Every structure is written in structure tokens, then in C-alpha cells.
Amino acid sequence: MPELMQFLLSGVTVGAVYALVALGFTIIYNASDVVNFAQGEFVMLGGMFTVFAFEAGLPLPLAALLAIIATAAIGVALNKLAIEPARGAPVVSLIIITIGASILIRGVTQIAFDKQLHRFPAFSGDTPIQIVGATILPQSLWVIAGALAVFVGLWLFFTRTLTGRAVLATANNRIAAQLVGINTKYVMTLSFALSAAIGALAGVLVTPITLTGYDIGIALALKGFAAAMLGGMGNPKGALVGGLLLGVLEALTAGYLSSQYKDAAAFVIILAVLFAMPQGLFGRKSTDRV
Amino acid sequence: MRLHTTTAFGTLALILGLTAPAMADIRIGSTLSETGPAAFLGDPEAKTLKMLVEEINAAGGVLGEKIELIVYDDGGDPNKARTFATRLVEDDEVVAVIGGTTTGTSMAILQVFEDAEIPFISLAGAIEIIDPVRPYTFKTPHTDRMACAKIFEDMKARGLTKIGMISGSDGFGASMHKQCLQIVGDYGIEVLADETYGPSDADMTPQLTNIKGKEGVQAVLNAGFGQGPAIVTRNYQQLAVGLPFYQSHGVASDAFIELAGASAAEGIRLPGTALLVAKLLPESDPQRPVVTAYKESYEKATGKPVSTFGGYAHDALRILVDALNRAGEAEPQAIRDAIEGTSGLVGTTGTVTMSAEDHLGLDLSAFRMLEIKDGGWKLVE
């Protein structure tokens, strides 16, 4: 019994990380149908900026805030410099642009900072908390709380605010949105800023657990993307559930089956879900009309 | 870039009817993983080579000639490394090559140098590089098998005979895992639990929970490098496993203690090189002056702490320079023969004595058993 509890806690911790990355995917996807593969780099940047600001002597909360703002600015720059000029290009080209951007960000990071791994202290110490014979680190609770908070925030944003609805409208039909007076350029800029900020927040929360380095973004983007696909691309609820599910699946496979099959088992299940439900668990039913 | 410039100048020289001056320099080639996943190995290696070549040239060079070092960055990609290897042989016409940061890149390029009959000193760990012995291939780092042997010796001395293993699924972890399992029986030690983790995994508590829950496990061994072992170490503390914990030489750096946290790393034992504990070595230790000198000049030149990996490059260049001096000429064949005759050369990794059957030339005494204590290193002996 304590084993199962430990596997679940481990899974939820890792799952919350995936969920945060998946939530970042959601926004840009909702605004533009583009899967932004630089999302993992936003997480990395959040961690790296915080590490270096913290080591330069800033207090941790201020360093984290600066990191989130700086990453959001990079998100906006990515939109202004790379995505916006390519407007009208097919979605696939835009996705390739984001992959290019992620490679560029990685390259610049290893020159601007360095190639070492880094971490900064956990927010509330390293003393494990005991739950039914299993243990969890206080920082894991921060990550889980962060994922839940971002989820609630996004859900309110998309359903309760005019701006959020404008984002959805832009995604649905750009020209129609423009016709009813939505500034679609602004919506895109906002989406990139928000998505980068969420990525950076994830980086700030997880660095004490997973460490950060210039190249951690690739693996995170891949798992976050898988989580988003599992839950249903573009749906905050899907991102949250998909992330947690993926984390728990991995932990249970590692615990009960074999750690060698951990990644494979997770992807097999995702494939199985996508065969049965191509839109993911919570995906929109596609109702495109001509 | 370099190729283009060379070609451009060459063409220019031809057009103007000039003859290029004869190249008197000793050309040494290198392909390293300065960027990419193995960057933290390749970066200090490249810095070390450049720094040492500058030092050697400033002091008058070798055999009265300057060394010209040509370094390519293969990014850890074996295909790129192979392209650069061919370029080193065909375009740059080097007389010897240092490099191959990882086992993957080294294995991909060694045949190029075997075919071209140019001596090649690899900086990668796996035993396959020099076993079986190939005429032109040498290497400087200890093998992972030696690390296993050193760890098992220490376990045996402490009476630990039933262990759990957790290994990274990356090249290093997988190779060391294999080597350890091959020799573990020779020490009367039994592996009761055998787990793995991905190189970029964020949490290894499920695997450690299984090891902890296994009846009779007396110690745990983690084979891996990079971020994985630091996370394993933190999880180990989180779960309060409480058994003696061994790590590989893959984490032998101060950065590891910082990443894992001093309290989580407390008491961990691992095999490391003399370089790591330069200050702790007794005055009489033959390696002391070598490692101290390298440590000081590297840290002055780069502002970063030395790593074991830079030490591998240091040793490779020293072996090469020593061979050049003894050969008396910069011809690949003569250099190869001289490298094979290396004897009693004190490097950062150990004292190197090669032979026709041994292209590594190190024994177990080159490894020091270290223990992490109060956020620093302690020699166990």
C-alpha cells in the first residue's frame, strides 16, 4: 500500500510538470492552431533566468518574477519577429518556424549563460512530507498547486472574459473575428506572452526538483505535447488531466512493470486513446463547415 | 568557414602565381562535443586543449616547431564526427588526432584513423574503444569496468554483498550497467534489484521505492551521469532509503554536490580521479604536482572549476607531446610507435604505461575511492 501511494505521488508530481507545459501549448494553439514547439524552451528560460538572477543576488521571488516577465517578452518577440511576418503561411510552416525558434533559443542560451546544469533552493525547504507511508517534497506541492492555479485561471479566462473569448473566436475564424472588430494581431501577441509566461512559471516551479540546463526543453516539450494530445489539444481541462494521467501512467509502469518500459507504455496508451478518440479525451468535436 | 577561406586563399595564391610557404607546424586534429548533450564533457576538453597548446607554443613548441590545433565541434553527433574525422585526415592532413568526447562519436570515427594510419587518442569511457586493441587507437579515461571493479572492491571490504542497482538508460549508464553485471560475480556480490531511468526523467522515486522494498538489499549503486544522478540522490534522501549509496565516476565533480545538495549527497562513495582531490593528496603522491599545475592554470584561464573530463584531454595531449619528443619526428607511424611505448607518464587520471596489448595503460590504483562529506570530498583508504 505505501508503494502504491509513493508511485501515485511521484506520478502526480511529474504529471503536474507535464500539465503545466501542456497548458502552455493550449493558449497558442487556441489562438492560432499552431503547436508551439518552443514551449519547452520557455520552461527552460524561466528556470535559467531565475537561476542567474538569483545567483546575481536578487531575492528568489523577485528573480522568479523577472524571469517570467523576460520570458514573456521573448514570447512576444518570437511572435513579432517570426510568426507574424509569416502570416498566411500554412500551419505546418508555422510549426516548423517554432521548431527553428526553439533551436535558436537553445543556442543563444548556451552562449549567453552556459552549458551546465543548475538549480536554486526549494521554496519551502527540502523536508519530505509523509502521506500514508509515502513521501512527497514540499516543492512538488508547489508544482501541483501551480498547475491547478494556471488551469483555473485559464478556464476563467477563456469562458468568462471578453479577451479570452476573442482568443477563441480568432482561432475559430480569423477573418470573421476581424470583421466583428477583434484585433487579431493583439490576440496573437497576448497569446504568446501568456503562453511564455506560463512556461516560465513552470520553469520556476520545477527547477528545484528537476534542475535546469540549456537543453532540458526538448524532453519537456515532447512530454507536454503528448499530454496535450492525450487530453485534447486546445482544452485546458484536457491539458491538466492529460498531464497528470501521463505522469501517473509512467510512475505506475516504472513501479509495477519495469522502469525500462516507462516511456514506451505511456506512448502506447496515448496511441490507443488517439485511435479510439482522435480528438483526445476532452477535445472539441471538429465541426468545420464550408 | 575555414575550408572556404583556405580554398579562397589557395585560389588567390594560384592566380597570383605565388607559392604557399611550406607548413612547418605540427598539425594536431580534434573533434569534440563542445555543444549538444555531451557539452559539459566536450567544453572543458576543448578549453583544455586550446589552453595547453598555447602554453606549449609559448614555451617554444615541440621539436622546435609550433603545434597547430584544429578543433571541430561535432555536437555529440556521430555522423558529424565522422565527417570531421574525414576532413581532418584528407584536408587538414593532421599527424595525430585527439577526441571523440563520447563513446558514440569515438566508435564512429576510429576506423577513419585506422584506415588512414594516423594515431587517435579517444577521450571516451567505454572499454570497447581499446578492447580489442586496434593499432592506431588509444584512450585516456578509465573504463567503466574499472569503475565497477573499484566500487565492488570497496563494497566487499565493507561486507556489503547484496546490492540494488539503478542505472541511466543513456549510453554511459547502459554501458556501465553491462560492465558491472559482467564482473559483479567475481566479488561475491549479488544484484537483487535492477532498475533504470531515462536521462531526462524528473523523478525516480518509483524505482527507488522498489529497491528499498526489496528484502536483503545492503547497498545501492547508481550508474549514470548528467542530471539523472543528482535527482536520484535527492529522491534517495526523500525516501530515507538509509543504505550505503555508491555513484559512478560520471558524477565526480563539485557541480554534482551542488546540484544534489550537500545534505542529500552526504556519505555517497564514488571512484574519482586525483584531480578532484588535488589538495587532499599527500605531498609524496606523484600525481600531486601534475594535477595542481593543471588545476591552477585551467582555473586561471577559464574562471571555472576543473573537471575530470578536461583532465582526460590534458592527459591525451601530454601523451602525444611526450610521444613526439621521443619519436623525434612528426610522422604518424613514428608517433604511433612512441605512444605505444609510453611508460610511467604521470597524468591527471593516473600513471600511464602502455604496451602493444594495452592501449589505455592505467590500473585500478588510478582511481581513488572518494566519499562526500560536509559538501566536500574525502579520500577513503
XYZ file of C-alpha atoms in Angstrom:
671
model
C 0.000 0.000 0.000
C 2.676 2.609 0.809
C 4.299 1.624 -2.501
C 1.163 2.432 -4.473
C 0.869 5.731 -2.632
C 4.502 6.553 -3.440
C 4.003 5.719 -7.109
C 0.903 7.922 -7.231
C 2.593 10.852 -5.514
C 5.575 10.532 -7.836
C 3.244 10.349 -10.825
C 1.248 13.387 -9.785
C 4.433 15.430 -9.270
C 5.794 14.601 -12.696
C 2.293 14.824 -14.193
C 1.849 18.361 -12.884
C 5.034 19.359 -14.717
C 3.702 17.864 -17.947
C 0.348 19.556 -17.333
C 1.984 22.971 -16.982
C 3.783 22.514 -20.292
C 0.589 21.242 -21.911
C -1.358 24.244 -20.600
C 1.191 26.492 -22.284
C 0.570 24.677 -25.585
C -3.166 25.227 -25.175
C -3.156 29.006 -25.445
C -1.146 29.426 -28.618
C -2.997 26.510 -30.170
C -6.293 28.143 -29.302
C -5.276 31.438 -30.834
C -3.652 30.166 -33.993
C -3.947 26.381 -34.417
C -0.158 26.351 -34.142
C 1.574 23.884 -31.831
C 4.420 25.952 -30.447
C 7.377 23.597 -30.093
C 9.383 26.348 -28.390
C 7.168 25.830 -25.331
C 9.806 23.650 -23.662
C 12.344 26.424 -24.195
C 10.069 28.837 -22.318
C 10.205 26.447 -19.351
C 13.978 26.270 -19.658
C 14.276 30.073 -19.895
C 12.111 30.550 -16.815
C 14.466 28.321 -14.851
C 17.689 29.723 -16.302
C 16.754 33.402 -15.850
C 15.741 32.721 -12.258
C 18.975 30.851 -11.532
C 21.170 33.626 -12.849
C 19.148 36.468 -11.330
C 19.177 34.601 -8.012
C 22.920 33.978 -8.193
C 23.424 37.660 -9.025
C 21.971 38.398 -5.613
C 18.270 39.086 -6.187
C 15.795 37.600 -3.709
C 14.161 34.452 -5.138
C 10.601 35.830 -5.610
C 11.924 38.869 -7.462
C 14.235 36.721 -9.580
C 11.284 34.486 -10.470
C 9.097 37.463 -11.374
C 11.834 38.938 -13.569
C 12.303 35.571 -15.259
C 8.599 35.326 -16.071
C 8.492 38.874 -17.477
C 11.672 38.364 -19.508
C 10.389 35.079 -20.942
C 7.041 36.661 -21.804
C 8.962 39.367 -23.671
C 10.827 36.666 -25.609
C 7.468 35.056 -26.410
C 6.227 38.352 -27.812
C 9.442 38.783 -29.787
C 9.017 35.280 -31.217
C 5.534 36.230 -32.415
C 6.542 39.642 -33.792
C 9.750 38.517 -35.496
C 8.935 35.040 -36.714
C 5.249 34.144 -36.636
C 3.585 37.416 -37.664
C 5.718 38.020 -40.779
C 4.800 34.503 -41.906
C 1.059 35.072 -41.520
C -0.845 33.315 -44.231
C 1.692 30.515 -44.405
C 0.272 27.040 -43.799
C 0.094 25.899 -40.165
C 2.805 23.320 -40.813
C 5.237 26.056 -41.853
C 4.427 27.988 -38.690
C 5.092 24.887 -36.609
C 8.428 24.451 -38.356
C 9.206 28.092 -37.532
C 8.586 27.345 -33.850
C 10.948 24.357 -34.036
C 13.554 26.629 -35.586
C 12.952 29.183 -32.857
C 13.431 26.544 -30.180
C 16.795 25.562 -31.669
C 17.804 29.245 -31.826
C 16.774 29.854 -28.210
C 18.783 26.815 -27.080
C 21.814 28.006 -28.996
C 21.653 31.555 -27.675
C 21.096 30.295 -24.119
C 24.217 28.145 -24.111
C 26.272 31.100 -25.285
C 24.616 33.734 -23.084
C 24.567 31.555 -19.965
C 26.438 28.243 -20.019
C 26.050 24.522 -20.638
C 25.958 23.401 -17.021
C 23.001 22.155 -15.026
C 21.673 24.466 -12.345
C 19.185 24.618 -9.547
C 18.100 27.009 -6.851
C 16.730 26.200 -3.388
C 13.185 24.861 -2.992
C 10.632 27.467 -1.844
C 9.750 25.795 1.431
C 12.673 23.602 2.265
C 13.575 20.016 1.424
C 11.972 18.202 4.353
C 9.777 15.454 2.869
C 6.110 15.378 3.914
C 4.761 11.962 4.967
C 1.426 10.849 3.464
C 0.220 7.315 4.312
C 3.748 5.919 4.495
C 4.847 7.662 1.316
C 6.762 10.907 0.972
C 6.429 13.987 -1.172
C 8.628 17.068 -1.289
C 7.077 20.442 -0.422
C 8.233 21.713 -3.819
C 6.054 19.069 -5.514
C 3.048 20.608 -3.781
C 4.075 23.972 -5.236
C 4.159 22.452 -8.711
C 0.772 20.761 -8.288
C -0.746 23.953 -6.886
C 0.797 25.913 -9.749
C -0.716 23.613 -12.346
C -4.150 23.834 -10.699
C -3.963 27.631 -10.396
C -2.959 28.071 -14.026
C -5.748 25.714 -15.067
C -8.402 27.621 -13.119
C -7.027 30.934 -14.375
C -7.100 29.808 -17.989
C -10.535 28.273 -17.697
C -11.916 31.541 -16.285
C -10.034 33.494 -18.936
C -11.412 31.523 -21.856
C -15.003 31.254 -20.578
C -15.579 34.410 -18.536
C -13.605 37.222 -20.138
C -14.161 39.053 -23.383
C -10.475 38.843 -24.256
C -10.477 35.101 -23.678
C -13.463 34.692 -25.960
C -11.742 36.877 -28.507
C -8.851 34.390 -28.462
C -11.236 31.518 -29.116
C -13.007 33.493 -31.824
C -9.715 34.248 -33.537
C -8.832 30.582 -33.515
C -12.179 29.630 -34.915
C -12.239 32.055 -37.806
C -9.665 34.796 -38.116
C -11.465 36.790 -40.795
C -14.832 36.637 -39.078
C -13.169 37.720 -35.843
C -11.627 40.684 -37.585
C -14.973 41.597 -39.093
C -16.619 41.788 -35.677
C -13.863 44.110 -34.535
C -11.404 41.799 -32.773
C -7.819 42.945 -33.060
C -6.387 39.567 -34.052
C -2.802 40.815 -34.058
C -3.195 41.835 -30.444
C -4.773 38.477 -29.618
C -1.780 36.650 -31.088
C 0.708 38.822 -29.196
C -1.213 38.309 -25.993
C -1.315 34.543 -26.532
C 2.426 34.308 -26.996
C 3.098 36.481 -23.946
C 0.714 34.453 -21.793
C 1.970 31.114 -23.050
C 5.603 32.093 -22.486
C 4.759 33.377 -19.017
C 3.075 30.080 -18.092
C 6.070 28.170 -19.455
C 8.422 30.337 -17.404
C 6.282 29.856 -14.301
C 6.568 26.101 -14.828
C 10.337 26.503 -15.086
C 10.448 28.469 -11.845
C 8.367 25.866 -10.010
C 10.113 22.715 -11.248
C 13.774 23.742 -11.287
C 14.349 22.858 -7.604
C 13.085 19.327 -8.433
C 14.237 18.603 -11.970
C 17.200 21.017 -12.355
C 17.566 23.228 -15.392
C 20.059 23.427 -18.220
C 20.018 24.809 -21.743
C 18.767 21.566 -23.287
C 16.004 20.410 -20.913
C 13.308 21.942 -23.134
C 13.195 19.211 -25.772
C 12.163 16.377 -23.474
C 9.656 18.591 -21.658
C 8.059 19.820 -24.887
C 7.717 16.238 -26.088
C 6.023 15.008 -22.906
C 3.903 18.165 -22.632
C 2.813 17.735 -26.221
C 1.921 14.090 -25.588
C -0.091 15.165 -22.542
C -1.908 17.828 -24.545
C -2.721 15.312 -27.300
C -3.944 12.788 -24.753
C -6.255 15.315 -23.117
C -7.324 17.008 -26.321
C -5.368 19.836 -27.906
C -6.593 23.306 -27.002
C -8.603 22.359 -23.925
C -7.202 23.470 -20.535
C -9.072 20.647 -18.797
C -7.582 18.190 -21.267
C -4.081 19.559 -20.669
C -4.422 19.174 -16.902
C -5.937 15.695 -16.966
C -3.655 14.558 -19.803
C -0.557 15.700 -17.931
C -1.497 14.094 -14.635
C -2.593 10.884 -16.364
C 0.652 10.635 -18.294
C 2.715 11.182 -15.127
C 0.798 8.576 -13.139
C 0.968 6.073 -16.027
C 4.732 6.452 -16.164
C 5.146 6.088 -12.413
C 2.927 3.002 -12.241
C 4.716 1.362 -15.164
C 8.096 2.088 -13.581
C 6.877 0.817 -10.222
C 4.941 -2.299 -11.132
C 6.134 -3.340 -14.569
C 9.667 -2.234 -15.337
C 11.348 1.121 -15.492
C 12.610 0.167 -18.936
C 9.125 0.288 -20.416
C 8.104 3.522 -18.706
C 8.194 5.808 -21.745
C 7.048 3.131 -24.135
C 3.991 2.201 -22.049
C 2.904 5.826 -21.814
C 3.116 6.328 -25.560
C 1.354 3.063 -26.333
C -1.583 4.160 -24.203
C -1.649 7.592 -25.829
C -1.723 5.940 -29.240
C -4.526 3.654 -28.100
C -6.557 6.637 -26.865
C -5.957 8.541 -30.078
C -7.077 5.581 -32.186
C -10.346 5.359 -30.270
C -10.804 9.113 -29.749
C -8.809 11.069 -32.337
C -9.640 14.356 -30.605
C -8.184 13.230 -27.273
C -10.140 12.768 -24.064
C -11.625 16.277 -23.935
C -11.072 17.501 -27.491
C -13.505 19.663 -29.405
C -15.555 17.770 -31.907
C -14.467 19.191 -35.188
C -17.398 20.839 -36.967
C -15.777 22.730 -39.793
C -18.239 23.918 -42.368
C -17.546 25.350 -45.742
C 34.269 28.591 -42.949
C 37.891 27.538 -42.543
C 37.649 25.367 -45.612
C 36.200 28.216 -47.668
C 38.860 30.650 -46.559
C 41.624 28.157 -47.233
C 40.251 27.428 -50.675
C 39.822 31.113 -51.421
C 43.369 31.940 -50.405
C 44.680 28.920 -52.246
C 42.973 30.030 -55.434
C 44.223 33.551 -54.940
C 47.756 32.289 -54.495
C 47.475 30.233 -57.678
C 46.135 33.157 -59.681
C 48.896 35.415 -58.496
C 51.401 32.701 -59.273
C 52.657 32.578 -55.713
C 53.824 29.502 -53.937
C 52.383 28.972 -50.478
C 55.084 28.778 -47.799
C 55.777 25.245 -46.586
C 53.747 24.351 -43.487
C 56.263 23.712 -40.754
C 53.755 23.409 -37.912
C 52.831 20.115 -36.320
C 49.142 19.779 -37.112
C 47.035 18.057 -34.474
C 43.361 17.496 -35.118
C 40.449 17.172 -32.759
C 36.722 16.589 -32.947
C 34.915 17.235 -29.682
C 31.322 17.651 -28.469
C 31.610 21.280 -27.433
C 27.862 21.672 -27.795
C 24.972 19.222 -27.612
C 24.057 16.754 -24.896
C 27.680 15.963 -24.022
C 28.707 19.630 -23.960
C 29.683 19.546 -20.325
C 32.276 16.935 -21.237
C 33.410 18.416 -24.534
C 33.520 22.041 -23.457
C 36.243 21.667 -20.787
C 38.101 19.291 -23.128
C 38.240 21.866 -25.914
C 39.211 24.631 -23.495
C 41.963 22.440 -22.028
C 43.441 21.558 -25.417
C 43.458 25.169 -26.585
C 44.965 26.376 -23.329
C 47.713 23.727 -23.264
C 48.649 24.190 -26.916
C 49.022 27.916 -26.283
C 51.238 27.174 -23.272
C 53.363 24.717 -25.252
C 53.768 27.109 -28.188
C 54.656 29.986 -25.873
C 57.376 27.795 -24.406
C 58.877 27.122 -27.835
C 56.695 24.294 -29.128
C 57.641 20.666 -29.662
C 60.735 19.518 -31.593
C 61.382 23.186 -32.306
C 58.090 23.588 -34.124
C 54.778 25.115 -33.122
C 51.687 22.979 -32.700
C 48.696 23.911 -34.796
C 45.495 22.646 -33.224
C 42.424 22.155 -35.396
C 39.261 21.656 -33.338
C 35.844 20.777 -34.766
C 32.625 20.737 -32.763
C 30.601 17.625 -33.605
C 27.783 18.426 -31.173
C 27.849 14.835 -29.930
C 26.542 13.606 -33.299
C 28.441 10.529 -34.554
C 27.639 11.347 -38.196
C 29.059 14.845 -37.915
C 32.068 13.485 -36.054
C 32.734 11.113 -38.917
C 32.587 13.943 -41.457
C 35.033 15.960 -39.396
C 37.299 12.941 -38.990
C 37.490 12.539 -42.753
C 38.124 16.244 -43.133
C 40.931 16.099 -40.565
C 42.600 13.311 -42.491
C 42.045 14.496 -46.066
C 42.010 18.304 -45.911
C 43.843 19.233 -42.752
C 46.438 16.472 -43.070
C 46.947 16.142 -39.345
C 49.608 13.855 -37.883
C 47.567 12.801 -34.855
C 44.038 13.212 -33.503
C 42.671 13.734 -30.012
C 38.969 13.469 -29.455
C 35.774 11.698 -29.658
C 34.212 13.081 -26.487
C 31.624 10.342 -26.216
C 31.790 6.624 -26.786
C 29.360 7.043 -29.676
C 31.475 9.563 -31.566
C 34.729 7.731 -30.789
C 33.415 4.430 -32.113
C 32.118 6.202 -35.220
C 35.439 7.769 -36.140
C 38.149 5.382 -35.037
C 38.004 3.356 -38.239
C 38.740 6.513 -40.272
C 42.049 6.884 -38.449
C 42.794 3.169 -38.534
C 42.412 3.277 -42.337
C 44.468 6.445 -42.658
C 47.054 5.055 -40.212
C 47.001 8.147 -38.026
C 47.236 7.791 -34.218
C 43.987 8.624 -32.418
C 43.581 9.208 -28.678
C 39.954 8.958 -27.561
C 38.551 10.799 -24.541
C 35.579 8.467 -24.045
C 34.995 5.893 -21.347
C 33.777 2.632 -22.855
C 36.101 -0.326 -22.896
C 35.118 -1.251 -26.488
C 37.322 1.544 -27.811
C 40.545 -0.237 -26.834
C 39.294 -3.793 -26.412
C 40.120 -5.460 -28.769
C 43.294 -3.432 -29.266
C 43.448 -1.582 -32.585
C 46.878 -0.474 -33.807
C 46.212 3.281 -34.008
C 43.563 3.785 -31.308
C 44.378 4.785 -27.730
C 42.382 6.325 -24.926
C 42.919 8.213 -21.677
C 39.870 7.794 -19.372
C 39.496 4.775 -17.148
C 36.970 2.273 -18.406
C 33.594 1.871 -16.763
C 34.599 -1.706 -15.953
C 37.427 -0.328 -13.802
C 34.951 1.930 -12.004
C 32.742 -1.092 -11.255
C 35.749 -3.041 -10.003
C 36.805 -0.198 -7.715
C 33.290 0.117 -6.294
C 32.873 -3.636 -5.774
C 36.277 -3.800 -4.016
C 35.089 -1.162 -1.587
C 31.733 -2.893 -1.047
C 33.483 -6.182 -0.367
C 35.776 -4.502 2.140
C 32.702 -3.189 3.948
C 30.979 -6.571 3.863
C 28.169 -5.455 1.546
C 27.260 -8.409 -0.637
C 23.652 -7.842 -1.689
C 23.007 -4.688 -3.662
C 20.398 -2.875 -5.723
C 21.356 -1.151 -8.955
C 19.733 1.845 -10.635
C 21.190 2.907 -13.976
C 20.609 5.624 -16.535
C 19.324 4.356 -19.874
C 21.711 6.675 -21.750
C 24.925 5.357 -23.348
C 27.076 5.830 -20.268
C 24.603 4.320 -17.811
C 23.775 1.373 -20.057
C 27.424 0.577 -20.742
C 28.473 0.792 -17.096
C 25.455 -1.281 -16.090
C 26.546 -4.000 -18.512
C 30.184 -3.931 -17.365
C 29.200 -4.062 -13.682
C 26.924 -7.058 -14.188
C 29.731 -8.873 -16.022
C 32.178 -8.660 -13.135
C 29.926 -8.436 -10.074
C 30.076 -12.186 -9.538
C 33.866 -12.136 -9.219
C 33.471 -10.184 -5.980
C 30.817 -12.446 -4.488
C 28.255 -9.674 -4.747
C 24.689 -10.276 -5.840
C 22.442 -7.740 -7.610
C 18.954 -8.200 -6.123
C 17.193 -5.261 -7.753
C 17.975 -3.772 -11.149
C 16.193 -0.571 -12.193
C 16.702 2.081 -14.887
C 15.714 5.676 -15.526
C 15.669 7.976 -18.565
C 18.403 10.599 -18.811
C 15.914 13.483 -18.556
C 13.463 11.984 -16.060
C 12.199 14.264 -13.315
C 11.513 11.732 -10.583
C 12.969 8.309 -9.760
C 11.069 7.559 -6.553
C 9.115 4.594 -8.023
C 12.344 2.788 -8.919
C 13.953 3.619 -5.577
C 10.815 2.540 -3.731
C 11.150 -0.881 -5.361
C 14.819 -1.144 -4.399
C 14.068 -0.025 -0.857
C 11.282 -2.577 -0.590
C 13.482 -5.448 -1.768
C 14.341 -7.793 1.124
C 18.044 -8.015 1.942
C 19.472 -5.135 -0.103
C 22.510 -3.763 1.740
C 23.704 -1.014 -0.601
C 22.655 0.819 -3.754
C 24.740 1.602 -6.818
C 23.764 4.289 -9.327
C 25.409 4.158 -12.753
C 24.743 7.340 -14.683
C 25.807 10.877 -15.415
C 24.249 14.262 -16.082
C 21.114 15.433 -14.320
C 19.793 11.933 -13.520
C 22.140 11.018 -10.652
C 21.524 14.384 -8.939
C 17.775 13.722 -8.974
C 18.273 10.106 -7.896
C 20.327 11.385 -4.970
C 17.617 13.835 -3.930
C 14.938 11.150 -4.222
C 17.145 8.811 -2.200
C 17.097 11.296 0.650
C 13.379 11.986 0.206
C 12.570 8.287 0.633
C 15.038 7.930 3.516
C 16.441 4.735 1.997
C 19.282 4.879 4.511
C 21.610 2.289 2.889
C 25.202 2.983 1.796
C 24.967 4.696 -1.576
C 27.528 4.406 -4.382
C 27.715 6.506 -7.535
C 29.890 6.304 -10.630
C 32.810 8.469 -11.724
C 30.236 10.122 -14.024
C 29.262 12.438 -11.175
C 32.786 13.142 -9.982
C 32.562 16.936 -9.937
C 31.841 19.680 -7.439
C 28.834 20.646 -9.541
C 27.210 17.334 -8.598
C 27.341 18.099 -4.866
C 25.844 21.499 -5.549
C 23.034 20.080 -7.704
C 22.144 17.230 -5.388
C 22.537 19.360 -2.280
C 25.208 18.745 0.334
C 22.838 17.047 2.781
C 21.446 14.617 0.191
C 24.927 13.803 -1.101
C 26.397 13.209 2.362
C 28.106 9.837 2.652
C 27.959 8.921 -1.039
C 31.007 6.986 -2.191
C 32.369 7.047 -5.710
C 35.546 6.343 -7.646
C 37.178 9.567 -8.852
C 40.456 10.891 -10.132
C 43.256 12.591 -8.241
C 42.320 15.839 -9.979
C 39.194 16.167 -7.891
C 41.069 15.974 -4.617
C 44.282 17.751 -5.617
C 44.530 19.482 -2.256
C 43.954 16.317 -0.260
C 46.741 14.313 -1.889
C 49.831 13.685 0.257
C 52.975 15.631 -0.742
C 54.630 12.377 -1.747
C 51.938 11.499 -4.305
C 53.488 11.608 -7.802
C 50.233 12.961 -9.264
C 50.101 15.927 -6.915
C 52.318 18.376 -8.882
C 50.638 17.420 -12.197
C 47.054 17.866 -11.032
C 47.833 21.015 -9.056
C 49.525 22.655 -12.041
C 46.692 21.786 -14.405
C 44.025 22.846 -11.920
C 45.667 26.206 -11.329
C 46.260 27.116 -14.951
C 42.806 25.909 -16.063
C 41.004 27.788 -13.364
C 43.035 30.913 -14.071
C 42.416 30.703 -17.816
C 38.686 29.954 -17.724
C 37.460 31.078 -14.313
C 35.647 27.730 -13.972
C 36.480 24.763 -11.742
C 38.408 21.911 -13.379
C 36.541 18.756 -14.260
C 37.690 15.185 -14.684
C 36.816 15.466 -18.375
C 39.194 18.320 -19.102
C 41.782 16.163 -17.366
C 41.279 13.433 -19.973
C 42.153 15.943 -22.716
C 45.128 17.154 -20.679
C 46.468 13.620 -20.440
C 45.870 12.918 -24.128
C 47.879 15.953 -25.177
C 50.651 15.148 -22.688
C 50.876 11.601 -24.028
C 51.047 12.956 -27.566
C 53.697 15.573 -26.794
C 55.717 13.008 -24.871
C 55.476 10.648 -27.853
C 56.517 13.403 -30.283
C 59.564 14.184 -28.180
C 60.599 10.563 -28.008
C 59.862 9.909 -31.689
C 61.947 12.913 -32.705
C 59.818 13.456 -35.804
C 56.208 14.326 -36.542
C 55.352 11.302 -38.687
C 52.136 9.398 -37.841
C 53.827 5.995 -37.807
C 56.659 7.142 -35.534
C 54.175 8.876 -33.228
C 52.057 5.734 -33.000
C 55.032 3.608 -32.056
C 56.114 6.167 -29.464
C 52.622 6.385 -27.904
C 52.595 2.617 -27.537
C 55.921 2.937 -25.747
C 54.576 5.465 -23.210
C 55.911 4.489 -19.827
C 55.447 5.974 -16.363
C 53.849 9.153 -17.691
C 52.073 10.855 -14.803
C 48.775 12.403 -15.878
C 45.731 13.719 -14.061
C 43.930 10.387 -14.403
C 46.794 8.156 -13.339
C 50.244 6.937 -14.304
C 50.189 5.711 -17.876
C 52.275 2.778 -19.063
C 51.130 1.423 -22.411
C 52.119 -1.665 -24.326
C 51.190 -3.444 -27.526
C 48.397 -5.229 -25.629
C 47.256 -2.271 -23.533
C 46.310 0.983 -25.212
C 44.947 2.522 -22.011
C 47.829 1.908 -19.651
C 46.051 2.545 -16.357
C 45.411 0.226 -13.438
C 42.932 0.384 -10.578
C 45.274 2.467 -8.424
C 44.494 5.365 -10.759
C 41.005 5.513 -9.263
C 40.622 6.965 -5.767
C 37.656 5.944 -3.664
C 36.080 9.184 -2.502
C 33.350 9.991 -0.038
C 31.284 13.160 0.025
C 31.494 14.741 3.433
C 30.148 18.127 4.556
C 29.694 19.210 0.950
C 33.285 18.333 0.024
C 35.436 15.343 -0.848
C 37.241 12.945 1.430
C 39.659 10.186 0.484
C 38.617 6.723 1.652
C 41.594 4.469 2.174
